[in-house]
Amino acid sequence: MSAGNSPTWIIARRELGSYFSSPVAYVFLVIFLLLTGFFSFAQGGFFDRGEASLVAFFAWHPWLFLLLVPAIGMRLWAEERRAGTLELLLTMPVTTWQAIIGKFLASWIFLAVALLLTFPAVITVNLLGSPDNGVIATGYLGSLLLAGAYLAVTCLTSAMTRNQVVSFILAIVILMFLILAGFGPVTELVSRWAGPTVVNAVAAFSVMTHFDGFQRGVIDLRDLLYFLSVIGFALFANGLVIRNLRAG
Amino acid sequence: MIRIENLTKEFGAKRAVDSLSFTVERGEVVGFLGPNGAGKSTTMRMITGFIPPTSGRVLVGDHDVVQDPIAAKRLIGYLPENAASYPDMTVLGFLNFAAALRGLTGDAKKKAVHRAVEMCSLDRVLYQSIDTLSKGYRHRTCLAQSLVHDPAVLVLDEPTDGLDPNQKHEVRKLIRELGRTKAVVFSTHILEEVDAACSRAIIIDRGRIVANGNPEELRALAPNAGAVTLQLGAADAEQAEQRLAGIPGVARVERSGERITVYPSEKRASGELARAVAELAGREGWALAALRTEEGHLDEVFRSITLPDTHGSQAKPSGGAA
């Protein structure tokens, strides 16, 4: 399979093209960059930390992505269903999986571009001090995986409805659970009536728990597996939803 | 090219398509007719592999659509209902996308897109985004998409829906031309299209085939097909009614004012019946103003076989006999 002409890439290219052919993509990029800047410098106390790191920058990503990733992914399937192009796409000689992966990849690439555009933050810390650029690199990897996991969940919710707003809200609700299961205040609450095993089990489902390692410069195989399996599971469920849709 | 065997689709308890079987060969244009909700779109969606059948199978070329969907879909060009396309793309971008998914690249792709653009006369809007197009152009853009890979099988779901009369005429002409080398199935509920474009028509009702034949054969199913209508002077009409009933092979005679319709007992004898009527008129010296053999109208055929309780072909005792 030559990569450039495989149906997966053709679909991914079309999706990417449709992001950049509308102003929405640029608006999104600007908002994302403004918000990351605002949160890490104003809210995150970037300067008060007195250390050359991007901890303040990455710490906000799980919350920022909570709104921004569903906004990027909500139209992927919902719009195809609303416009009736789903029928067109799936009667082309492509498999459902090729379409699912193609769409997912396009949006993931778009999010990667958004992340890449935060490079001035890296330059800034490097000018101000001498940060551990290895930690920054794993931080970016963690962020990209986090965005991928959120995106896969959004793909799933997008396939469940023909209304983009519904898919947006559904995605946020599901992602909230994934965040909160490992969020400090929530784990404390759980620990009041459950043993540490339960607390750990619940927290293990959370993106927070697995995101933290990357921010400390550690690439733990379990964290990697966690994100990849969230992506895999959500996209698999996405496939089931599409199959169900077609079976009537 | 298309072979459908006992195709059945159930949505919950409702049977939308009920053991349908038919074949379509290359060089045939088959019109797929039926009232709304008869199962036309559902059948087409099963042929094109969008939805799987509950039972039965569809073969396109020699490929089973369920077992070997990619090979089957390669042979098919499909215009879905409402001719959906991506509104944010340009016409050219959309056709390039479709051609690429069909496995065309480089020069072959360029040529294929160019050919489809010419067939559907889209050259004036190539660089316009689809959401700025009129309905007719949008429709043709989607039609061009279905032709871009020169498929052996064309499945068109209401290809003339929402077009103005000129555009309808163009599309029908195109379908007729395409039908010379391809197997074409198109659905419609406009009966004149059967004469305008089809070599054969299949009428379905509630998921079952109720008629399958060329337009002449279908017309012969009309209640008045083969009957002879004549118009006489007022003075002769009353007397003529009884005399006409005496012709051998006449089942019954109906009169309304000066118009008399003579129904044969056997449809095949229609030409003879007209001659017999003319001879009789000559002998009696009636002032014959008009005489013609009825061919039967397709809409009458359609009404008589797709409504319950008017024809023997309806066997299902469902509640909707209004």
mmCIF file of N, CA, C and O in Angstrom, chain B residues 37-119:
data_model
loop_
_atom_site.group_PDB
_atom_site.id
_atom_site.type_symbol
_atom_site.label_atom_id
_atom_site.label_comp_id
_atom_site.label_asym_id
_atom_site.label_seq_id
_atom_site.Cartn_x
_atom_site.Cartn_y
_atom_site.Cartn_z
ATOM 1 N N GLY B 37 -41.698 5.045 -0.063
ATOM 2 C CA GLY B 37 -41.651 4.072 1.017
ATOM 3 C C GLY B 37 -41.813 2.640 0.550
ATOM 4 O O GLY B 37 -41.987 1.731 1.343
ATOM 5 N N ALA B 38 -41.721 2.427 -0.769
ATOM 6 C CA ALA B 38 -41.906 1.068 -1.278
ATOM 7 C C ALA B 38 -40.656 0.218 -1.083
ATOM 8 O O ALA B 38 -40.701 -0.991 -1.207
ATOM 9 N N GLY B 39 -39.539 0.877 -0.797
ATOM 10 C CA GLY B 39 -38.293 0.128 -0.602
ATOM 11 C C GLY B 39 -37.271 0.367 -1.697
ATOM 12 O O GLY B 39 -36.286 -0.354 -1.789
ATOM 13 N N LYS B 40 -37.496 1.388 -2.519
ATOM 14 C CA LYS B 40 -36.560 1.663 -3.622
ATOM 15 C C LYS B 40 -35.180 2.035 -3.090
ATOM 16 O O LYS B 40 -34.184 1.427 -3.457
ATOM 17 N N SER B 41 -35.155 3.046 -2.223
ATOM 18 C CA SER B 41 -33.860 3.511 -1.719
ATOM 19 C C SER B 41 -33.168 2.429 -0.905
ATOM 20 O O SER B 41 -31.952 2.255 -1.002
ATOM 21 N N THR B 42 -33.931 1.708 -0.109
ATOM 22 C CA THR B 42 -33.352 0.640 0.698
ATOM 23 C C THR B 42 -32.684 -0.394 -0.199
ATOM 24 O O THR B 42 -31.573 -0.841 0.069
ATOM 25 N N THR B 43 -33.364 -0.765 -1.285
ATOM 26 C CA THR B 43 -32.788 -1.735 -2.209
ATOM 27 C C THR B 43 -31.487 -1.198 -2.808
ATOM 28 O O THR B 43 -30.479 -1.905 -2.887
ATOM 29 N N MET B 44 -31.519 0.077 -3.209
ATOM 30 C CA MET B 44 -30.320 0.647 -3.827
ATOM 31 C C MET B 44 -29.176 0.728 -2.832
ATOM 32 O O MET B 44 -28.022 0.524 -3.194
ATOM 33 N N ARG B 45 -29.499 1.014 -1.590
ATOM 34 C CA ARG B 45 -28.455 1.073 -0.575
ATOM 35 C C ARG B 45 -27.850 -0.305 -0.342
ATOM 36 O O ARG B 45 -26.685 -0.424 0.027
ATOM 37 N N MET B 46 -28.646 -1.341 -0.534
ATOM 38 C CA MET B 46 -28.099 -2.695 -0.374
ATOM 39 C C MET B 46 -27.246 -3.071 -1.584
ATOM 40 O O MET B 46 -26.220 -3.725 -1.443
ATOM 41 N N ILE B 47 -27.677 -2.629 -2.773
ATOM 42 C CA ILE B 47 -26.880 -2.929 -3.964
ATOM 43 C C ILE B 47 -25.504 -2.276 -3.853
ATOM 44 O O ILE B 47 -24.485 -2.861 -4.198
ATOM 45 N N THR B 48 -25.481 -1.053 -3.342
ATOM 46 C CA THR B 48 -24.222 -0.318 -3.294
ATOM 47 C C THR B 48 -23.418 -0.626 -2.036
ATOM 48 O O THR B 48 -22.355 -0.072 -1.828
ATOM 49 N N GLY B 49 -23.939 -1.501 -1.186
ATOM 50 C CA GLY B 49 -23.171 -1.929 -0.028
ATOM 51 C C GLY B 49 -23.219 -0.963 1.150
ATOM 52 O O GLY B 49 -22.430 -1.096 2.073
ATOM 53 N N PHE B 50 -24.130 0.006 1.122
ATOM 54 C CA PHE B 50 -24.195 0.920 2.265
ATOM 55 C C PHE B 50 -24.843 0.242 3.463
ATOM 56 O O PHE B 50 -24.394 0.390 4.583
ATOM 57 N N ILE B 51 -25.909 -0.499 3.224
ATOM 58 C CA ILE B 51 -26.495 -1.265 4.323
ATOM 59 C C ILE B 51 -26.515 -2.745 3.959
ATOM 60 O O ILE B 51 -26.712 -3.102 2.799
ATOM 61 N N PRO B 52 -26.273 -3.595 4.947
ATOM 62 C CA PRO B 52 -26.266 -5.030 4.664
ATOM 63 C C PRO B 52 -27.696 -5.571 4.642
ATOM 64 O O PRO B 52 -28.547 -5.105 5.388
ATOM 65 N N PRO B 53 -27.961 -6.549 3.771
ATOM 66 C CA PRO B 53 -29.297 -7.140 3.751
ATOM 67 C C PRO B 53 -29.539 -8.013 4.978
ATOM 68 O O PRO B 53 -28.586 -8.531 5.563
ATOM 69 N N THR B 54 -30.788 -8.170 5.371
ATOM 70 C CA THR B 54 -31.130 -9.093 6.442
ATOM 71 C C THR B 54 -30.923 -10.525 5.955
ATOM 72 O O THR B 54 -30.401 -11.374 6.658
ATOM 73 N N SER B 55 -31.362 -10.791 4.710
ATOM 74 C CA SER B 55 -31.049 -12.085 4.093
ATOM 75 C C SER B 55 -31.066 -11.908 2.581
ATOM 76 O O SER B 55 -31.481 -10.872 2.079
ATOM 77 N N GLY B 56 -30.618 -12.932 1.885
ATOM 78 C CA GLY B 56 -30.499 -12.828 0.446
ATOM 79 C C GLY B 56 -29.160 -12.204 0.087
ATOM 80 O O GLY B 56 -28.378 -11.874 0.976
ATOM 81 N N ARG B 57 -28.895 -12.067 -1.202
ATOM 82 C CA ARG B 57 -27.604 -11.488 -1.557
ATOM 83 C C ARG B 57 -27.646 -10.695 -2.850
ATOM 84 O O ARG B 57 -28.565 -10.822 -3.654
ATOM 85 N N VAL B 58 -26.619 -9.873 -3.001
ATOM 86 C CA VAL B 58 -26.462 -9.039 -4.183
ATOM 87 C C VAL B 58 -25.106 -9.351 -4.800
ATOM 88 O O VAL B 58 -24.098 -9.326 -4.100
ATOM 89 N N LEU B 59 -25.109 -9.668 -6.077
ATOM 90 C CA LEU B 59 -23.847 -9.858 -6.782
ATOM 91 C C LEU B 59 -23.685 -8.736 -7.794
ATOM 92 O O LEU B 59 -24.580 -8.473 -8.588
ATOM 93 N N VAL B 60 -22.539 -8.076 -7.735
ATOM 94 C CA VAL B 60 -22.215 -7.056 -8.735
ATOM 95 C C VAL B 60 -20.977 -7.543 -9.456
ATOM 96 O O VAL B 60 -19.960 -7.796 -8.825
ATOM 97 N N GLY B 61 -21.081 -7.653 -10.776
ATOM 98 C CA GLY B 61 -20.042 -8.389 -11.486
ATOM 99 C C GLY B 61 -20.162 -9.813 -10.970
ATOM 100 O O GLY B 61 -21.222 -10.384 -11.001
ATOM 101 N N ASP B 62 -19.084 -10.349 -10.439
ATOM 102 C CA ASP B 62 -19.199 -11.654 -9.794
ATOM 103 C C ASP B 62 -18.958 -11.544 -8.306
ATOM 104 O O ASP B 62 -18.743 -12.543 -7.626
ATOM 105 N N HIS B 63 -18.982 -10.316 -7.805
ATOM 106 C CA HIS B 63 -18.609 -10.113 -6.405
ATOM 107 C C HIS B 63 -19.835 -9.934 -5.515
ATOM 108 O O HIS B 63 -20.708 -9.128 -5.809
ATOM 109 N N ASP B 64 -19.849 -10.704 -4.446
ATOM 110 C CA ASP B 64 -20.902 -10.553 -3.463
ATOM 111 C C ASP B 64 -20.647 -9.259 -2.689
ATOM 112 O O ASP B 64 -19.560 -9.043 -2.159
ATOM 113 N N VAL B 65 -21.667 -8.405 -2.614
ATOM 114 C CA VAL B 65 -21.477 -7.086 -2.011
ATOM 115 C C VAL B 65 -21.128 -7.177 -0.521
ATOM 116 O O VAL B 65 -20.415 -6.332 0.012
ATOM 117 N N VAL B 66 -21.617 -8.229 0.137
ATOM 118 C CA VAL B 66 -21.315 -8.371 1.565
ATOM 119 C C VAL B 66 -19.965 -9.052 1.782
ATOM 120 O O VAL B 66 -19.162 -8.621 2.608
ATOM 121 N N GLN B 67 -19.684 -10.104 0.989
ATOM 122 C CA GLN B 67 -18.441 -10.857 1.178
ATOM 123 C C GLN B 67 -17.221 -10.099 0.673
ATOM 124 O O GLN B 67 -16.153 -10.162 1.261
ATOM 125 N N ASP B 68 -17.401 -9.419 -0.439
ATOM 126 C CA ASP B 68 -16.252 -8.804 -1.101
ATOM 127 C C ASP B 68 -16.607 -7.367 -1.490
ATOM 128 O O ASP B 68 -16.677 -7.027 -2.668
ATOM 129 N N PRO B 69 -16.879 -6.539 -0.465
ATOM 130 C CA PRO B 69 -17.466 -5.215 -0.751
ATOM 131 C C PRO B 69 -16.569 -4.309 -1.607
ATOM 132 O O PRO B 69 -17.071 -3.621 -2.491
ATOM 133 N N ILE B 70 -15.259 -4.358 -1.363
ATOM 134 C CA ILE B 70 -14.401 -3.417 -2.074
ATOM 135 C C ILE B 70 -14.409 -3.702 -3.577
ATOM 136 O O ILE B 70 -14.570 -2.788 -4.390
ATOM 137 N N ALA B 71 -14.286 -4.979 -3.938
ATOM 138 C CA ALA B 71 -14.286 -5.333 -5.356
ATOM 139 C C ALA B 71 -15.620 -4.976 -6.011
ATOM 140 O O ALA B 71 -15.667 -4.485 -7.141
ATOM 141 N N ALA B 72 -16.717 -5.196 -5.268
ATOM 142 C CA ALA B 72 -18.034 -4.880 -5.823
ATOM 143 C C ALA B 72 -18.207 -3.374 -5.984
ATOM 144 O O ALA B 72 -18.666 -2.887 -7.015
ATOM 145 N N LYS B 73 -17.778 -2.631 -4.950
ATOM 146 C CA LYS B 73 -17.977 -1.176 -4.993
ATOM 147 C C LYS B 73 -17.158 -0.513 -6.093
ATOM 148 O O LYS B 73 -17.543 0.534 -6.598
ATOM 149 N N ARG B 74 -16.016 -1.127 -6.428
ATOM 150 C CA ARG B 74 -15.200 -0.572 -7.506
ATOM 151 C C ARG B 74 -15.970 -0.495 -8.821
ATOM 152 O O ARG B 74 -15.711 0.360 -9.648
ATOM 153 N N LEU B 75 -16.900 -1.444 -9.009
ATOM 154 C CA LEU B 75 -17.624 -1.523 -10.277
ATOM 155 C C LEU B 75 -18.817 -0.579 -10.331
ATOM 156 O O LEU B 75 -19.433 -0.402 -11.373
ATOM 157 N N ILE B 76 -19.149 -0.005 -9.171
ATOM 158 C CA ILE B 76 -20.404 0.744 -9.078
ATOM 159 C C ILE B 76 -20.159 2.242 -9.050
ATOM 160 O O ILE B 76 -19.250 2.725 -8.392
ATOM 161 N N GLY B 77 -20.993 2.968 -9.766
ATOM 162 C CA GLY B 77 -21.099 4.411 -9.566
ATOM 163 C C GLY B 77 -22.443 4.666 -8.930
ATOM 164 O O GLY B 77 -23.448 4.096 -9.357
ATOM 165 N N TYR B 78 -22.466 5.510 -7.900
ATOM 166 C CA TYR B 78 -23.699 5.648 -7.124
ATOM 167 C C TYR B 78 -24.058 7.112 -6.923
ATOM 168 O O TYR B 78 -23.225 7.910 -6.497
ATOM 169 N N LEU B 79 -25.270 7.431 -7.255
ATOM 170 C CA LEU B 79 -25.804 8.757 -6.930
ATOM 171 C C LEU B 79 -26.820 8.573 -5.817
ATOM 172 O O LEU B 79 -27.912 8.066 -6.056
ATOM 173 N N PRO B 80 -26.470 8.947 -4.588
ATOM 174 C CA PRO B 80 -27.413 8.732 -3.493
ATOM 175 C C PRO B 80 -28.615 9.679 -3.605
ATOM 176 O O PRO B 80 -28.572 10.659 -4.336
ATOM 177 N N GLU B 81 -29.627 9.349 -2.854
ATOM 178 C CA GLU B 81 -30.807 10.209 -2.794
ATOM 179 C C GLU B 81 -30.371 11.609 -2.349
ATOM 180 O O GLU B 81 -29.490 11.758 -1.514
ATOM 181 N N ASN B 82 -30.977 12.626 -2.915
ATOM 182 C CA ASN B 82 -30.668 14.025 -2.592
ATOM 183 C C ASN B 82 -29.265 14.447 -3.015
ATOM 184 O O ASN B 82 -28.844 15.553 -2.716
ATOM 185 N N ALA B 83 -28.559 13.569 -3.726
ATOM 186 C CA ALA B 83 -27.273 13.946 -4.321
ATOM 187 C C ALA B 83 -26.348 14.678 -3.361
ATOM 188 O O ALA B 83 -25.879 15.777 -3.631
ATOM 189 N N ALA B 84 -26.081 14.074 -2.223
ATOM 190 C CA ALA B 84 -25.245 14.717 -1.216
ATOM 191 C C ALA B 84 -23.812 14.876 -1.704
ATOM 192 O O ALA B 84 -23.280 14.019 -2.400
ATOM 193 N N SER B 85 -23.203 16.003 -1.345
ATOM 194 C CA SER B 85 -21.783 16.196 -1.622
ATOM 195 C C SER B 85 -21.226 17.126 -0.544
ATOM 196 O O SER B 85 -21.976 17.718 0.215
ATOM 197 N N TYR B 86 -19.896 17.254 -0.514
ATOM 198 C CA TYR B 86 -19.288 18.075 0.532
ATOM 199 C C TYR B 86 -19.397 19.553 0.185
ATOM 200 O O TYR B 86 -18.749 20.013 -0.759
ATOM 201 N N PRO B 87 -20.196 20.302 0.932
ATOM 202 C CA PRO B 87 -20.484 21.687 0.537
ATOM 203 C C PRO B 87 -19.264 22.598 0.567
ATOM 204 O O PRO B 87 -19.214 23.583 -0.151
ATOM 205 N N ASP B 88 -18.253 22.281 1.382
ATOM 206 C CA ASP B 88 -17.119 23.204 1.491
ATOM 207 C C ASP B 88 -16.059 22.974 0.419
ATOM 208 O O ASP B 88 -15.094 23.715 0.339
ATOM 209 N N MET B 89 -16.259 21.942 -0.418
ATOM 210 C CA MET B 89 -15.254 21.687 -1.453
ATOM 211 C C MET B 89 -15.644 22.365 -2.758
ATOM 212 O O MET B 89 -16.809 22.639 -3.008
ATOM 213 N N THR B 90 -14.642 22.603 -3.613
ATOM 214 C CA THR B 90 -14.960 23.066 -4.957
ATOM 215 C C THR B 90 -15.374 21.849 -5.782
ATOM 216 O O THR B 90 -15.103 20.703 -5.399
ATOM 217 N N VAL B 91 -16.029 22.125 -6.911
ATOM 218 C CA VAL B 91 -16.474 21.028 -7.775
ATOM 219 C C VAL B 91 -15.270 20.180 -8.189
ATOM 220 O O VAL B 91 -15.292 18.954 -8.103
ATOM 221 N N LEU B 92 -14.210 20.867 -8.598
ATOM 222 C CA LEU B 92 -13.017 20.148 -9.044
ATOM 223 C C LEU B 92 -12.397 19.353 -7.893
ATOM 224 O O LEU B 92 -12.019 18.191 -8.058
ATOM 225 N N GLY B 93 -12.315 19.975 -6.720
ATOM 226 C CA GLY B 93 -11.747 19.292 -5.561
ATOM 227 C C GLY B 93 -12.535 18.043 -5.230
ATOM 228 O O GLY B 93 -11.965 16.986 -4.937
ATOM 229 N N PHE B 94 -13.847 18.177 -5.287
ATOM 230 C CA PHE B 94 -14.717 17.050 -4.973
ATOM 231 C C PHE B 94 -14.543 15.915 -5.980
ATOM 232 O O PHE B 94 -14.429 14.750 -5.601
ATOM 233 N N LEU B 95 -14.479 16.253 -7.248
ATOM 234 C CA LEU B 95 -14.324 15.221 -8.272
ATOM 235 C C LEU B 95 -12.938 14.573 -8.191
ATOM 236 O O LEU B 95 -12.799 13.365 -8.382
ATOM 237 N N ASN B 96 -11.922 15.382 -7.868
ATOM 238 C CA ASN B 96 -10.586 14.817 -7.672
ATOM 239 C C ASN B 96 -10.570 13.847 -6.502
ATOM 240 O O ASN B 96 -9.946 12.784 -6.564
ATOM 241 N N PHE B 97 -11.266 14.221 -5.444
ATOM 242 C CA PHE B 97 -11.358 13.355 -4.264
ATOM 243 C C PHE B 97 -12.020 12.026 -4.627
ATOM 244 O O PHE B 97 -11.503 10.947 -4.311
ATOM 245 N N ALA B 98 -13.134 12.121 -5.340
ATOM 246 C CA ALA B 98 -13.838 10.896 -5.729
ATOM 247 C C ALA B 98 -12.967 10.041 -6.636
ATOM 248 O O ALA B 98 -12.869 8.825 -6.460
ATOM 249 N N ALA B 99 -12.285 10.691 -7.581
ATOM 250 C CA ALA B 99 -11.438 9.946 -8.509
ATOM 251 C C ALA B 99 -10.288 9.269 -7.763
ATOM 252 O O ALA B 99 -9.934 8.131 -8.052
ATOM 253 N N ALA B 100 -9.717 9.982 -6.777
ATOM 254 C CA ALA B 100 -8.604 9.410 -6.010
ATOM 255 C C ALA B 100 -9.082 8.203 -5.212
ATOM 256 O O ALA B 100 -8.419 7.170 -5.177
ATOM 257 N N LEU B 101 -10.257 8.321 -4.589
ATOM 258 C CA LEU B 101 -10.770 7.173 -3.838
ATOM 259 C C LEU B 101 -11.066 6.001 -4.757
ATOM 260 O O LEU B 101 -11.052 4.846 -4.341
ATOM 261 N N ARG B 102 -11.338 6.306 -6.025
ATOM 262 C CA ARG B 102 -11.573 5.239 -6.998
ATOM 263 C C ARG B 102 -10.263 4.658 -7.505
ATOM 264 O O ARG B 102 -10.259 3.874 -8.448
ATOM 265 N N GLY B 103 -9.149 5.121 -6.945
ATOM 266 C CA GLY B 103 -7.862 4.539 -7.302
ATOM 267 C C GLY B 103 -7.216 5.156 -8.517
ATOM 268 O O GLY B 103 -6.243 4.630 -9.040
ATOM 269 N N LEU B 104 -7.750 6.283 -8.992
ATOM 270 C CA LEU B 104 -7.140 6.930 -10.153
ATOM 271 C C LEU B 104 -6.058 7.892 -9.692
ATOM 272 O O LEU B 104 -6.190 8.547 -8.662
ATOM 273 N N THR B 105 -4.965 7.962 -10.460
ATOM 274 C CA THR B 105 -3.887 8.884 -10.115
ATOM 275 C C THR B 105 -3.364 9.558 -11.373
ATOM 276 O O THR B 105 -3.629 9.108 -12.492
ATOM 277 N N GLY B 106 -2.635 10.637 -11.168
ATOM 278 C CA GLY B 106 -1.887 11.303 -12.227
ATOM 279 C C GLY B 106 -2.726 11.646 -13.443
ATOM 280 O O GLY B 106 -3.808 12.215 -13.325
ATOM 281 N N ASP B 107 -2.198 11.278 -14.613
ATOM 282 C CA ASP B 107 -2.837 11.642 -15.866
ATOM 283 C C ASP B 107 -4.203 10.995 -16.029
ATOM 284 O O ASP B 107 -5.150 11.616 -16.494
ATOM 285 N N ALA B 108 -4.285 9.733 -15.622
ATOM 286 C CA ALA B 108 -5.546 9.005 -15.755
ATOM 287 C C ALA B 108 -6.637 9.718 -14.958
ATOM 288 O O ALA B 108 -7.779 9.847 -15.405
ATOM 289 N N LYS B 109 -6.252 10.220 -13.780
ATOM 290 C CA LYS B 109 -7.225 10.921 -12.937
ATOM 291 C C LYS B 109 -7.680 12.202 -13.618
ATOM 292 O O LYS B 109 -8.868 12.495 -13.681
ATOM 293 N N LYS B 110 -6.710 12.937 -14.152
ATOM 294 C CA LYS B 110 -7.035 14.206 -14.807
ATOM 295 C C LYS B 110 -8.016 13.967 -15.946
ATOM 296 O O LYS B 110 -9.001 14.669 -16.105
ATOM 297 N N LYS B 111 -7.708 12.960 -16.751
ATOM 298 C CA LYS B 111 -8.557 12.663 -17.905
ATOM 299 C C LYS B 111 -9.951 12.246 -17.455
ATOM 300 O O LYS B 111 -10.956 12.662 -18.023
ATOM 301 N N ALA B 112 -9.987 11.394 -16.429
ATOM 302 C CA ALA B 112 -11.278 10.889 -15.949
ATOM 303 C C ALA B 112 -12.143 12.038 -15.438
ATOM 304 O O ALA B 112 -13.342 12.118 -15.739
ATOM 305 N N VAL B 113 -11.531 12.933 -14.667
ATOM 306 C CA VAL B 113 -12.288 14.060 -14.130
ATOM 307 C C VAL B 113 -12.775 14.949 -15.275
ATOM 308 O O VAL B 113 -13.933 15.372 -15.313
ATOM 309 N N HIS B 114 -11.892 15.168 -16.241
ATOM 310 C CA HIS B 114 -12.251 16.007 -17.373
ATOM 311 C C HIS B 114 -13.455 15.426 -18.131
ATOM 312 O O HIS B 114 -14.385 16.140 -18.492
ATOM 313 N N ARG B 115 -13.424 14.119 -18.311
ATOM 314 C CA ARG B 115 -14.504 13.450 -19.040
ATOM 315 C C ARG B 115 -15.827 13.596 -18.291
ATOM 316 O O ARG B 115 -16.870 13.917 -18.862
ATOM 317 N N ALA B 116 -15.773 13.369 -16.971
ATOM 318 C CA ALA B 116 -16.988 13.470 -16.165
ATOM 319 C C ALA B 116 -17.524 14.902 -16.184
ATOM 320 O O ALA B 116 -18.730 15.134 -16.257
ATOM 321 N N VAL B 117 -16.591 15.866 -16.145
ATOM 322 C CA VAL B 117 -16.991 17.275 -16.171
ATOM 323 C C VAL B 117 -17.708 17.586 -17.482
ATOM 324 O O VAL B 117 -18.726 18.265 -17.510
ATOM 325 N N GLU B 118 -17.183 17.041 -18.574
ATOM 326 C CA GLU B 118 -17.803 17.305 -19.868
ATOM 327 C C GLU B 118 -19.174 16.670 -19.980
ATOM 328 O O GLU B 118 -20.123 17.282 -20.447
ATOM 329 N N MET B 119 -19.271 15.430 -19.540
ATOM 330 C CA MET B 119 -20.547 14.722 -19.615
ATOM 331 C C MET B 119 -21.636 15.459 -18.858
ATOM 332 O O MET B 119 -22.799 15.453 -19.253
#
